[in-house]
Short mmCIF file of C-alpha atoms in Angstrom, two decimals:
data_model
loop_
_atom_site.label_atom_id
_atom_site.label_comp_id
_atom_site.label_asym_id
_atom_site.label_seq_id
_atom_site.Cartn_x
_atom_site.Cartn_y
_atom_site.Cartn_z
CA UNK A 281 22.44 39.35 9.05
CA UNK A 282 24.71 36.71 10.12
CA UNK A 283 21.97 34.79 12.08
CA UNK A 284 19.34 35.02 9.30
CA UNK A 285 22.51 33.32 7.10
CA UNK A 286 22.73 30.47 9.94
CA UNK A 287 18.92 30.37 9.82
CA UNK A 288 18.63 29.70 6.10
CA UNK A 289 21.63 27.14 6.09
CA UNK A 290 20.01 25.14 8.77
CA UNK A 291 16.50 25.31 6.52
CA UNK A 292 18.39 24.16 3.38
CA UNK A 293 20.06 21.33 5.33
CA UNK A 294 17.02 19.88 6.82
CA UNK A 295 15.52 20.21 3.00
CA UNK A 296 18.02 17.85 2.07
CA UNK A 297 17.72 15.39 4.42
CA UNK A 298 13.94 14.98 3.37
CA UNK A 299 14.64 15.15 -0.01
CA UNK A 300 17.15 12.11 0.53
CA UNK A 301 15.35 9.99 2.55
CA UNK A 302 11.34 10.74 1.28
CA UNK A 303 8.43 9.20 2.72
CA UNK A 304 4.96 8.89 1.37
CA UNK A 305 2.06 10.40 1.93
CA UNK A 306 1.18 10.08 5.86
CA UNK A 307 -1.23 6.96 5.56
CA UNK A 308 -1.09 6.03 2.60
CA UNK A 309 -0.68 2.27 1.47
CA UNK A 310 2.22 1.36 -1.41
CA UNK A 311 -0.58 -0.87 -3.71
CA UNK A 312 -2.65 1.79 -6.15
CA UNK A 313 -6.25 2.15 -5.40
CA UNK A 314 -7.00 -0.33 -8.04
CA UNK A 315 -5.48 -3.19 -6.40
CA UNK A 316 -5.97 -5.15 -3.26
CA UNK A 317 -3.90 -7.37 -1.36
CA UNK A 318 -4.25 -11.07 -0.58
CA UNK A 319 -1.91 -13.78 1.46
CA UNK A 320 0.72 -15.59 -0.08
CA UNK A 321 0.94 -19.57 0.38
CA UNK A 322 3.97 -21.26 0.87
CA UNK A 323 4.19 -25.36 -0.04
CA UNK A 324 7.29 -27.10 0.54
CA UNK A 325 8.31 -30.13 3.17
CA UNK A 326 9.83 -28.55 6.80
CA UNK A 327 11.38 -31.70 7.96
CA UNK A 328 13.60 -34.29 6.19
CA UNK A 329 11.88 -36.48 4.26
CA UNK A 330 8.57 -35.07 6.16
CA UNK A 331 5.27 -34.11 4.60
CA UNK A 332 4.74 -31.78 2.34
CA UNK A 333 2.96 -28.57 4.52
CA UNK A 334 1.39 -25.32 3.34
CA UNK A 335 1.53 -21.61 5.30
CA UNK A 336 -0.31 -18.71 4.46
CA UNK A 337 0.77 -15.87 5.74
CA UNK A 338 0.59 -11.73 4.59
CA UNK A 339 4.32 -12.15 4.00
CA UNK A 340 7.73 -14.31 3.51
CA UNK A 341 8.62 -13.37 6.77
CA UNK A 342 5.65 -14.19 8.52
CA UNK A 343 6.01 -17.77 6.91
CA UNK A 344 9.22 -18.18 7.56
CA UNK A 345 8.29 -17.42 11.43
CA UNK A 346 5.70 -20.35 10.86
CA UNK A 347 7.93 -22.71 9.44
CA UNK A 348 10.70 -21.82 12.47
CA UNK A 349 7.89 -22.19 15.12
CA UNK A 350 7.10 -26.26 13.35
CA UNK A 351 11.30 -26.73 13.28
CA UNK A 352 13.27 -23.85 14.85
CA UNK A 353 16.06 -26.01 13.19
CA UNK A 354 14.85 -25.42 9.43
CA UNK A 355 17.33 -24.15 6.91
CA UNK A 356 16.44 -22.57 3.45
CA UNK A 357 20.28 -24.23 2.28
CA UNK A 358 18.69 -27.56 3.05
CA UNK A 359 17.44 -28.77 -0.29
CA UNK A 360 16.36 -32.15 0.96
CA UNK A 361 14.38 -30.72 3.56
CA UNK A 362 12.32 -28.49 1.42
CA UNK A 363 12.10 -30.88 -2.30
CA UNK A 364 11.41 -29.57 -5.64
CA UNK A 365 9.25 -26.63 -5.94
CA UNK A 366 6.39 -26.06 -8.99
CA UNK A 367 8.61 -26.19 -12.29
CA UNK A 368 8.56 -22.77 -13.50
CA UNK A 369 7.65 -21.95 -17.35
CA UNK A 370 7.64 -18.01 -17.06
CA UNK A 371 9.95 -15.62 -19.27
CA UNK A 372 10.50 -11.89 -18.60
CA UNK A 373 8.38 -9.40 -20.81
CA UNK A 374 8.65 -5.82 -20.40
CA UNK A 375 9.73 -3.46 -17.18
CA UNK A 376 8.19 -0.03 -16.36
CA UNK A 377 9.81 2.64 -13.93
CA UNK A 378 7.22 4.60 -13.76
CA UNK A 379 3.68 1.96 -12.35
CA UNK A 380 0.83 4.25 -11.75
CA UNK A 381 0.71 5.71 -8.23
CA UNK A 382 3.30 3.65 -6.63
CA UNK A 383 5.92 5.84 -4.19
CA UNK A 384 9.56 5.67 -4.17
CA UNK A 385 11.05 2.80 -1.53
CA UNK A 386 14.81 2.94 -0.59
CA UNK A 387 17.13 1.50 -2.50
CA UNK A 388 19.06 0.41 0.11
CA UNK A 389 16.15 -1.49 1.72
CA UNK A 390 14.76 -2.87 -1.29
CA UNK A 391 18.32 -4.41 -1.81
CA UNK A 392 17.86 -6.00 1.97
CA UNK A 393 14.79 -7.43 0.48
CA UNK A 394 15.99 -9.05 -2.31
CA UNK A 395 18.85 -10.32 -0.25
CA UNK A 396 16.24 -11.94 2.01
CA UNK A 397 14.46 -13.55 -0.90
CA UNK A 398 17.26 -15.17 -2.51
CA UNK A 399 17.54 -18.74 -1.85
CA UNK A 400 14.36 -18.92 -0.75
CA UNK A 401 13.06 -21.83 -2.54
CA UNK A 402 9.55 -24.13 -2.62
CA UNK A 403 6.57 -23.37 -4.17
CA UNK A 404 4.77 -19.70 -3.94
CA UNK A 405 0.70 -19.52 -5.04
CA UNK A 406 -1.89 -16.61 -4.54
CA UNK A 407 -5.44 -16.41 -5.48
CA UNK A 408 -7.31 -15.08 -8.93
CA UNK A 409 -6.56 -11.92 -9.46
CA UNK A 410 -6.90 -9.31 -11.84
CA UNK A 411 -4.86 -6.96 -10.07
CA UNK A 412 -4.56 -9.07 -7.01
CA UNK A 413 -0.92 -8.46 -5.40
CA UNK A 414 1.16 -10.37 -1.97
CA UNK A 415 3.87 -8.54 0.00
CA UNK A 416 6.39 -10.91 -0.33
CA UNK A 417 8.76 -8.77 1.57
CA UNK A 418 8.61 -5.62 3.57
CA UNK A 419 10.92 -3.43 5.49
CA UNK A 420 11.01 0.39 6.76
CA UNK A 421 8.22 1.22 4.42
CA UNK A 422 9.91 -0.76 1.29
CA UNK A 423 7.92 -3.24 -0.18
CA UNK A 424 8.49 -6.04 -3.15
CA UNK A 425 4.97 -7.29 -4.15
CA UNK A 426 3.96 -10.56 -6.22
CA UNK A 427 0.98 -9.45 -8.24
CA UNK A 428 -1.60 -11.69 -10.34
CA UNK A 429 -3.76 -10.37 -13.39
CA UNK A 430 -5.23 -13.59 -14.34
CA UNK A 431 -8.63 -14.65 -13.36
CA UNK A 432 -7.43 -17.96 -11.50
CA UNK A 433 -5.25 -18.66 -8.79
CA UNK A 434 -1.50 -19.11 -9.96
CA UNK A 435 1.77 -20.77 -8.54
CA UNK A 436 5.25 -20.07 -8.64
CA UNK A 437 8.85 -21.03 -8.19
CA UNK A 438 9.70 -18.45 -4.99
CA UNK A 439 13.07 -18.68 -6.11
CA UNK A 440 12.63 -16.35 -9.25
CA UNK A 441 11.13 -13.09 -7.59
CA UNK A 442 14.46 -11.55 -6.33
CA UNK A 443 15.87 -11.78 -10.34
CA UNK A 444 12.71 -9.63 -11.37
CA UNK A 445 13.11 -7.59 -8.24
CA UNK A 446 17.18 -6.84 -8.82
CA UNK A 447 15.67 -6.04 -12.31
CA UNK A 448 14.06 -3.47 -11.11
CA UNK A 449 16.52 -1.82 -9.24
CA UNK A 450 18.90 -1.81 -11.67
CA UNK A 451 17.26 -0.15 -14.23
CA UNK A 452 14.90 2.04 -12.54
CA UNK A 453 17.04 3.27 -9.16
CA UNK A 454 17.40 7.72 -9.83
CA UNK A 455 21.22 7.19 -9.23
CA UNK A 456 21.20 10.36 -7.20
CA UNK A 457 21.69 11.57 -3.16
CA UNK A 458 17.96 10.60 -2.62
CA UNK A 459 18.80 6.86 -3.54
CA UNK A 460 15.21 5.64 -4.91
CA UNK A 461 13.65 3.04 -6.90
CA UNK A 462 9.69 2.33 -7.99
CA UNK A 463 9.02 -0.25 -10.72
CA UNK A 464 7.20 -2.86 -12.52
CA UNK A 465 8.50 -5.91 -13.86
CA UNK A 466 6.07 -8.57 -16.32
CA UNK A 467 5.78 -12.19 -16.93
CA UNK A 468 4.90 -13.59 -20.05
CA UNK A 469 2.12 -15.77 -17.44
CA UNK A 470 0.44 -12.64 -16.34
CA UNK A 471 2.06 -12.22 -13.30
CA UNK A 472 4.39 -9.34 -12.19
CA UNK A 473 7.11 -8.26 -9.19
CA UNK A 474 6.17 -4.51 -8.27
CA UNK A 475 8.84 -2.12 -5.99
CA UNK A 476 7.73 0.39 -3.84
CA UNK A 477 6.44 2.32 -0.91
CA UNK A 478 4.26 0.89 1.73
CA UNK A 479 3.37 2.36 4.85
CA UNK A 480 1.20 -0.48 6.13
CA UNK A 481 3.11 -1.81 9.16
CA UNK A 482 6.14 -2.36 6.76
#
């Protein structure tokens, strides 16, 4: 009797631990079927008083590895190096916690990503969408995404995602041992920031 109680202790404990830290299902990508990804494009001048330059890369990070690779001396607190990004003219609309067939991320990592984006200025554009989304960051399987539901290619102020991001986690985290967070946040230009899972080398 007292093994089977040891037995069903060590069950319940390992329960938890998946419960707190879930994963996805095995394969699948965080972006609903109804969606598809594309590159992001990054304009903005990598040496003082330089040219301006563009990157395309699948991410923020992979850009940034571009940039480092031109000037392993760039610096995202250098505003002179990088200019004046794309003035921005978009307002908040509404927030959903609960997108269509998007998994829970970690809060914890999705908070590492939106450290990582802060600061991180120039000026951000994607292709035509609808439903056209870029992985602007990505860690451990927990993903921020810059999505476009207009029919033409659209550009951005990078420095506004991780305000729609911290949005998200602040309303829509569970507030519980398993520490999660999915959501949706809208622009009044069609765009939106989405949090979630994403098991695509992420």
């Amino acid at each position: 009797m007292r093994f089977s109680n040891i037995f069903v202790t060590i069950l319940s404990g390992v329960a938890s631990m998946a419960q707190a830290f879930p994963q996805g299902p095995i394969g699948e990508k965080g972006l609903p079927p109804s969606y598809s990804e594309s590159n992001l494009t990054w304009t903005g001048t990598v040496t003082k008083n330089g040219p301006k330059m563009s990157f395309n890369g699948s991410s923020f990070e992979d850009i940034e590895a571009q940039i480092h690779r031109m000037n392993p001396d760039f610096s995202w607190d250098d505003q002179d190096v990088i200019g004046t990004p794309v003035h921005s003219t978009s307002e908040k609309a509404h927030l959903t916690c609960d997108p269509n067939n998007i998994w829970w991320a970690q809060v914890f990592r999705i908070n590492q990503g939106i450290e990582y984006l802060k600061g991180k200025t120039g000026t951000c554009s994607m292709g035509p969408g609808p439903r056209v989304c870029t992985r602007i960051s990505c860690s451990y399987k927990s993903a921020i995404w810059w999505c476009n539901d207009n029919d033409y290619s659209i550009e951005e102020d990078c420095s506004i995602w991780a305000n729609y991001a911290q949005d998200i986690v602040d309303q829509c985290q569970t507030h519980d041992a398993t520490a999660r967070v999915r959501g949706q946040e809208f622009s009044t230009d069609n765009w939106n920031i989405m949090v979630g899972f994403d098991n695509d080398h992420c």
